[in-house]
């Protein structure tokens, strides 16, 4: 490990998920969160906010955006200071600021980029824009010392999370691997019960949680939930 990477949350606005997508009778307002990672080899930006979409999508989600430049300025940073972008996936509410960062490497799973380029997936103008420079990742990779990309499919086939191995414990930037910290916690408990031989039936859990457990995460942060998952005392 041997790293102390400061992580700063960036508030890039919110959108309103309609009741038809929440599983309940009411719509839900969800934040759009990105994360700025201070690494010895340069600043890493995990996700870039909500992009402009077609009128139908705008009316469906009613987004309210905060400019990426303004969010970075609040942290004393400019666009020029960013050395690398990592997108958890390429839906328009996660890669909206990518065109402002042309020339910087954008790290995505190869299957995610291929899916986005087939169309009917996201806003096409947010994918191939002037200066777009992709580094396609196939599976897991250590992209900087102590910085790992780990596939966490589910929300999309090519979804990925960013794992930061630090002296004071591993931080996972989980994007939309789970919508809520509580959902992540529930699956962690399901995994724990399964591994300890609890009698079935038990709820399933995503198998990539086994890989994240290898990193012994101390904090897990999310794209659409301000809550932070931390392990129970003694685990």
Tab-separated table of C-alpha atoms in Angstrom:
chain	number	residue	atom	x	y	z
A	1	UNK	CA	0.000	0.000	0.000
A	2	UNK	CA	2.158	2.831	1.240
A	3	UNK	CA	-0.028	5.624	-0.132
A	4	UNK	CA	-2.108	8.423	1.304
A	5	UNK	CA	-4.412	9.614	-1.454
A	6	UNK	CA	-6.783	12.370	-0.470
A	7	UNK	CA	-10.286	11.834	-1.886
A	8	UNK	CA	-12.651	14.756	-2.358
A	9	UNK	CA	-16.316	14.376	-3.262
A	10	UNK	CA	-17.624	16.700	-5.968
A	11	UNK	CA	-21.306	17.654	-6.055
A	12	UNK	CA	-22.233	17.880	-9.738
A	13	UNK	CA	-25.955	18.357	-9.322
A	14	UNK	CA	-28.910	16.006	-9.165
A	15	UNK	CA	-31.668	14.451	-11.218
A	16	UNK	CA	-35.156	13.171	-10.426
A	17	UNK	CA	-35.709	9.476	-11.026
A	18	UNK	CA	-39.389	8.949	-11.864
A	19	UNK	CA	-41.551	6.643	-9.809
A	20	UNK	CA	-41.600	4.146	-12.685
A	21	UNK	CA	-37.892	3.515	-11.999
A	22	UNK	CA	-37.808	3.673	-8.200
A	23	UNK	CA	-39.890	0.608	-7.451
A	24	UNK	CA	-42.233	2.669	-5.318
A	25	UNK	CA	-45.043	5.194	-5.587
A	26	UNK	CA	-42.849	8.309	-5.450
A	27	UNK	CA	-40.060	9.795	-7.578
A	28	UNK	CA	-36.633	10.093	-5.981
A	29	UNK	CA	-34.072	12.893	-6.170
A	30	UNK	CA	-30.564	11.479	-6.579
A	31	UNK	CA	-27.236	13.300	-6.402
A	32	UNK	CA	-24.672	13.122	-9.166
A	33	UNK	CA	-21.364	12.687	-7.365
A	34	UNK	CA	-17.838	12.548	-8.719
A	35	UNK	CA	-14.572	12.079	-6.854
A	36	UNK	CA	-11.218	13.813	-7.080
A	37	UNK	CA	-8.226	11.691	-6.105
A	38	UNK	CA	-4.874	13.277	-5.231
A	39	UNK	CA	-2.167	10.825	-6.307
A	40	UNK	CA	1.592	11.328	-6.420
A	41	UNK	CA	1.452	10.953	-10.206
A	42	UNK	CA	-1.335	13.466	-10.712
A	43	UNK	CA	-4.998	14.187	-10.080
A	44	UNK	CA	-7.493	11.486	-11.027
A	45	UNK	CA	-11.141	12.374	-11.669
A	46	UNK	CA	-13.681	9.579	-11.182
A	47	UNK	CA	-16.783	10.487	-13.211
A	48	UNK	CA	-17.514	13.940	-14.612
A	49	UNK	CA	-21.180	14.794	-14.101
A	50	UNK	CA	-24.436	15.068	-16.036
A	51	UNK	CA	-24.238	15.733	-19.751
A	52	UNK	CA	-26.774	17.516	-21.929
A	53	UNK	CA	-29.302	15.095	-23.368
A	54	UNK	CA	-32.192	15.108	-25.823
A	55	UNK	CA	-35.435	16.874	-24.808
A	56	UNK	CA	-37.199	13.611	-23.975
A	57	UNK	CA	-34.442	12.503	-21.580
A	58	UNK	CA	-34.247	15.971	-20.066
A	59	UNK	CA	-37.982	15.922	-19.356
A	60	UNK	CA	-37.790	12.379	-17.994
A	61	UNK	CA	-35.017	13.052	-15.436
A	62	UNK	CA	-35.276	16.847	-14.935
A	63	UNK	CA	-31.546	17.216	-14.165
A	64	UNK	CA	-30.055	20.185	-12.382
A	65	UNK	CA	-26.368	20.491	-13.168
A	66	UNK	CA	-23.424	22.023	-11.404
A	67	UNK	CA	-20.633	22.915	-13.801
A	68	UNK	CA	-17.590	20.680	-13.459
A	69	UNK	CA	-15.340	23.736	-13.567
A	70	UNK	CA	-17.166	25.247	-10.590
A	71	UNK	CA	-16.972	22.041	-8.561
A	72	UNK	CA	-13.258	21.723	-9.264
A	73	UNK	CA	-12.658	25.393	-8.434
A	74	UNK	CA	-14.214	24.845	-5.003
A	75	UNK	CA	-11.416	22.320	-4.434
A	76	UNK	CA	-8.745	24.700	-5.754
A	77	UNK	CA	-8.375	22.771	-8.994
A	78	UNK	CA	-8.845	23.546	-12.709
A	79	UNK	CA	-9.578	21.302	-15.667
A	80	UNK	CA	-5.932	21.588	-16.697
A	81	UNK	CA	-4.866	20.015	-13.396
A	82	UNK	CA	-6.615	16.704	-14.155
A	83	UNK	CA	-4.194	14.045	-15.366
A	84	UNK	CA	-6.562	11.113	-15.858
A	85	UNK	CA	-10.301	10.396	-15.989
A	86	UNK	CA	-11.947	7.138	-14.918
A	87	UNK	CA	-15.625	6.578	-15.690
A	88	UNK	CA	-17.510	3.897	-13.805
A	89	UNK	CA	-19.664	3.617	-16.947
A	90	UNK	CA	-20.714	5.816	-19.843
A	91	UNK	CA	-24.318	6.761	-19.144
A	92	UNK	CA	-24.867	10.487	-19.642
A	93	UNK	CA	-25.049	11.260	-15.911
A	94	UNK	CA	-21.505	9.952	-15.339
A	95	UNK	CA	-19.526	11.169	-18.373
A	96	UNK	CA	-21.089	14.568	-19.016
A	97	UNK	CA	-17.879	16.518	-18.445
A	98	UNK	CA	-15.641	14.249	-20.520
A	99	UNK	CA	-15.621	16.570	-23.581
A	100	UNK	CA	-14.061	19.267	-21.398
A	101	UNK	CA	-11.090	16.986	-20.802
A	102	UNK	CA	-10.002	16.177	-24.337
A	103	UNK	CA	-6.457	14.872	-24.541
A	104	UNK	CA	-6.532	13.357	-21.070
A	105	UNK	CA	-6.682	9.549	-20.917
A	106	UNK	CA	-10.180	8.272	-20.141
A	107	UNK	CA	-10.098	4.783	-18.662
A	108	UNK	CA	-13.103	2.558	-19.359
A	109	UNK	CA	-13.741	-1.132	-19.782
A	110	UNK	CA	-13.463	-2.196	-23.418
A	111	UNK	CA	-16.925	-3.771	-23.336
A	112	UNK	CA	-18.419	-0.534	-21.963
A	113	UNK	CA	-16.938	1.595	-24.748
A	114	UNK	CA	-18.017	-0.911	-27.404
A	115	UNK	CA	-21.567	-0.894	-26.019
A	116	UNK	CA	-21.684	2.912	-25.938
A	117	UNK	CA	-20.481	3.132	-29.550
A	118	UNK	CA	-23.231	0.807	-30.797
A	119	UNK	CA	-25.767	3.551	-30.041
A	120	UNK	CA	-29.087	3.760	-28.163
A	121	UNK	CA	-27.136	3.638	-24.901
A	122	UNK	CA	-26.028	7.147	-23.946
A	123	UNK	CA	-25.529	10.564	-25.540
A	124	UNK	CA	-23.306	9.873	-28.543
A	125	UNK	CA	-21.668	13.307	-28.431
A	126	UNK	CA	-20.287	12.491	-24.981
A	127	UNK	CA	-18.406	9.457	-26.321
A	128	UNK	CA	-16.527	10.439	-29.489
A	129	UNK	CA	-15.708	14.128	-29.246
A	130	UNK	CA	-12.680	16.156	-30.362
A	131	UNK	CA	-9.654	15.042	-28.348
A	132	UNK	CA	-11.327	11.946	-26.884
A	133	UNK	CA	-8.478	9.688	-25.743
A	134	UNK	CA	-9.567	6.328	-24.392
A	135	UNK	CA	-7.490	3.735	-22.617
A	136	UNK	CA	-9.543	0.564	-22.837
A	137	UNK	CA	-9.210	-1.779	-19.881
A	138	UNK	CA	-10.000	-5.460	-20.119
A	139	UNK	CA	-10.854	-6.687	-16.650
A	140	UNK	CA	-8.744	-5.689	-13.673
A	141	UNK	CA	-5.694	-3.427	-13.802
A	142	UNK	CA	-3.417	-1.434	-11.503
A	143	UNK	CA	-3.373	1.891	-13.359
A	144	UNK	CA	-1.226	3.849	-10.906
A	145	UNK	CA	0.715	2.586	-7.894
A	146	UNK	CA	-1.955	1.627	-5.368
A	147	UNK	CA	-4.825	2.463	-7.748
A	148	UNK	CA	-6.796	-0.478	-9.119
A	149	UNK	CA	-9.654	-0.705	-11.560
A	150	UNK	CA	-11.916	-3.645	-10.698
A	151	UNK	CA	-14.853	-4.742	-12.880
A	152	UNK	CA	-18.160	-4.516	-10.984
A	153	UNK	CA	-20.770	-5.451	-13.611
A	154	UNK	CA	-24.456	-5.308	-12.916
A	155	UNK	CA	-25.814	-1.845	-13.624
A	156	UNK	CA	-24.038	-2.203	-16.966
A	157	UNK	CA	-21.948	-5.062	-18.299
A	158	UNK	CA	-18.866	-2.843	-18.370
A	159	UNK	CA	-19.280	-1.108	-15.022
A	160	UNK	CA	-16.054	-0.674	-13.048
A	161	UNK	CA	-14.993	0.632	-9.638
A	162	UNK	CA	-11.816	2.358	-8.516
A	163	UNK	CA	-9.909	0.901	-5.565
A	164	UNK	CA	-7.445	3.102	-3.679
A	165	UNK	CA	-5.033	1.236	-1.426
A	166	UNK	CA	-3.936	3.602	1.339
A	167	UNK	CA	-1.941	3.417	4.552
A	168	UNK	CA	-5.082	4.009	6.613
A	169	UNK	CA	-7.241	1.504	4.716
A	170	UNK	CA	-8.623	0.898	1.270
A	171	UNK	CA	-11.193	3.261	-0.222
A	172	UNK	CA	-13.488	2.004	-2.994
A	173	UNK	CA	-15.163	4.428	-5.384
A	174	UNK	CA	-18.021	2.165	-6.401
A	175	UNK	CA	-19.899	4.420	-8.801
A	176	UNK	CA	-23.293	2.879	-9.497
A	177	UNK	CA	-22.273	-0.673	-8.644
A	178	UNK	CA	-25.070	-0.224	-6.108
A	179	UNK	CA	-27.547	2.631	-6.038
A	180	UNK	CA	-27.313	2.977	-2.261
A	181	UNK	CA	-24.819	2.258	0.488
A	182	UNK	CA	-27.554	0.264	2.219
A	183	UNK	CA	-27.875	-2.032	-0.811
A	184	UNK	CA	-24.131	-2.623	-0.739
A	185	UNK	CA	-24.347	-3.367	2.984
A	186	UNK	CA	-27.157	-5.863	2.438
A	187	UNK	CA	-25.187	-7.786	-0.152
A	188	UNK	CA	-22.103	-7.730	2.062
A	189	UNK	CA	-24.160	-9.308	4.839
A	190	UNK	CA	-25.565	-11.891	2.430
A	191	UNK	CA	-22.019	-12.776	1.422
A	192	UNK	CA	-20.946	-12.991	5.057
A	193	UNK	CA	-23.840	-15.292	5.912
A	194	UNK	CA	-23.164	-17.508	2.907
A	195	UNK	CA	-19.461	-17.866	3.653
A	196	UNK	CA	-20.232	-18.744	7.266
A	197	UNK	CA	-22.583	-21.538	6.263
A	198	UNK	CA	-25.937	-20.035	7.151
A	199	UNK	CA	-28.843	-22.252	6.188
A	200	UNK	CA	-30.536	-21.517	2.885
A	201	UNK	CA	-32.521	-19.777	1.576
A	202	UNK	CA	-30.266	-16.727	1.481
A	203	UNK	CA	-30.292	-13.722	-0.833
A	204	UNK	CA	-27.723	-13.836	-3.641
A	205	UNK	CA	-24.785	-11.491	-3.849
A	206	UNK	CA	-22.625	-10.321	-6.732
A	207	UNK	CA	-19.524	-12.433	-7.079
A	208	UNK	CA	-17.209	-9.477	-7.532
A	209	UNK	CA	-17.771	-8.687	-3.852
A	210	UNK	CA	-15.346	-11.543	-3.210
A	211	UNK	CA	-12.655	-9.654	-5.129
A	212	UNK	CA	-13.369	-6.353	-3.378
A	213	UNK	CA	-13.088	-8.182	-0.045
A	214	UNK	CA	-9.491	-9.091	-0.953
A	215	UNK	CA	-8.683	-5.380	-0.704
A	216	UNK	CA	-10.255	-5.148	2.791
A	217	UNK	CA	-12.169	-1.921	2.099
A	218	UNK	CA	-12.563	0.502	4.978
A	219	UNK	CA	-14.825	2.940	3.100
A	220	UNK	CA	-16.995	2.577	-0.002
A	221	UNK	CA	-18.408	5.657	-1.729
A	222	UNK	CA	-21.127	5.867	-4.360
A	223	UNK	CA	-22.246	7.981	-7.315
A	224	UNK	CA	-25.897	8.482	-6.337
A	225	UNK	CA	-25.796	8.247	-2.544
A	226	UNK	CA	-24.097	10.629	-0.123
A	227	UNK	CA	-23.905	7.866	2.494
A	228	UNK	CA	-20.615	6.000	2.975
A	229	UNK	CA	-20.356	2.295	3.749
A	230	UNK	CA	-17.926	1.316	6.495
A	231	UNK	CA	-17.477	-2.180	7.910
A	232	UNK	CA	-18.974	-3.010	11.286
A	233	UNK	CA	-16.538	-2.830	14.188
A	234	UNK	CA	-14.378	-5.902	14.452
A	235	UNK	CA	-14.607	-6.978	10.787
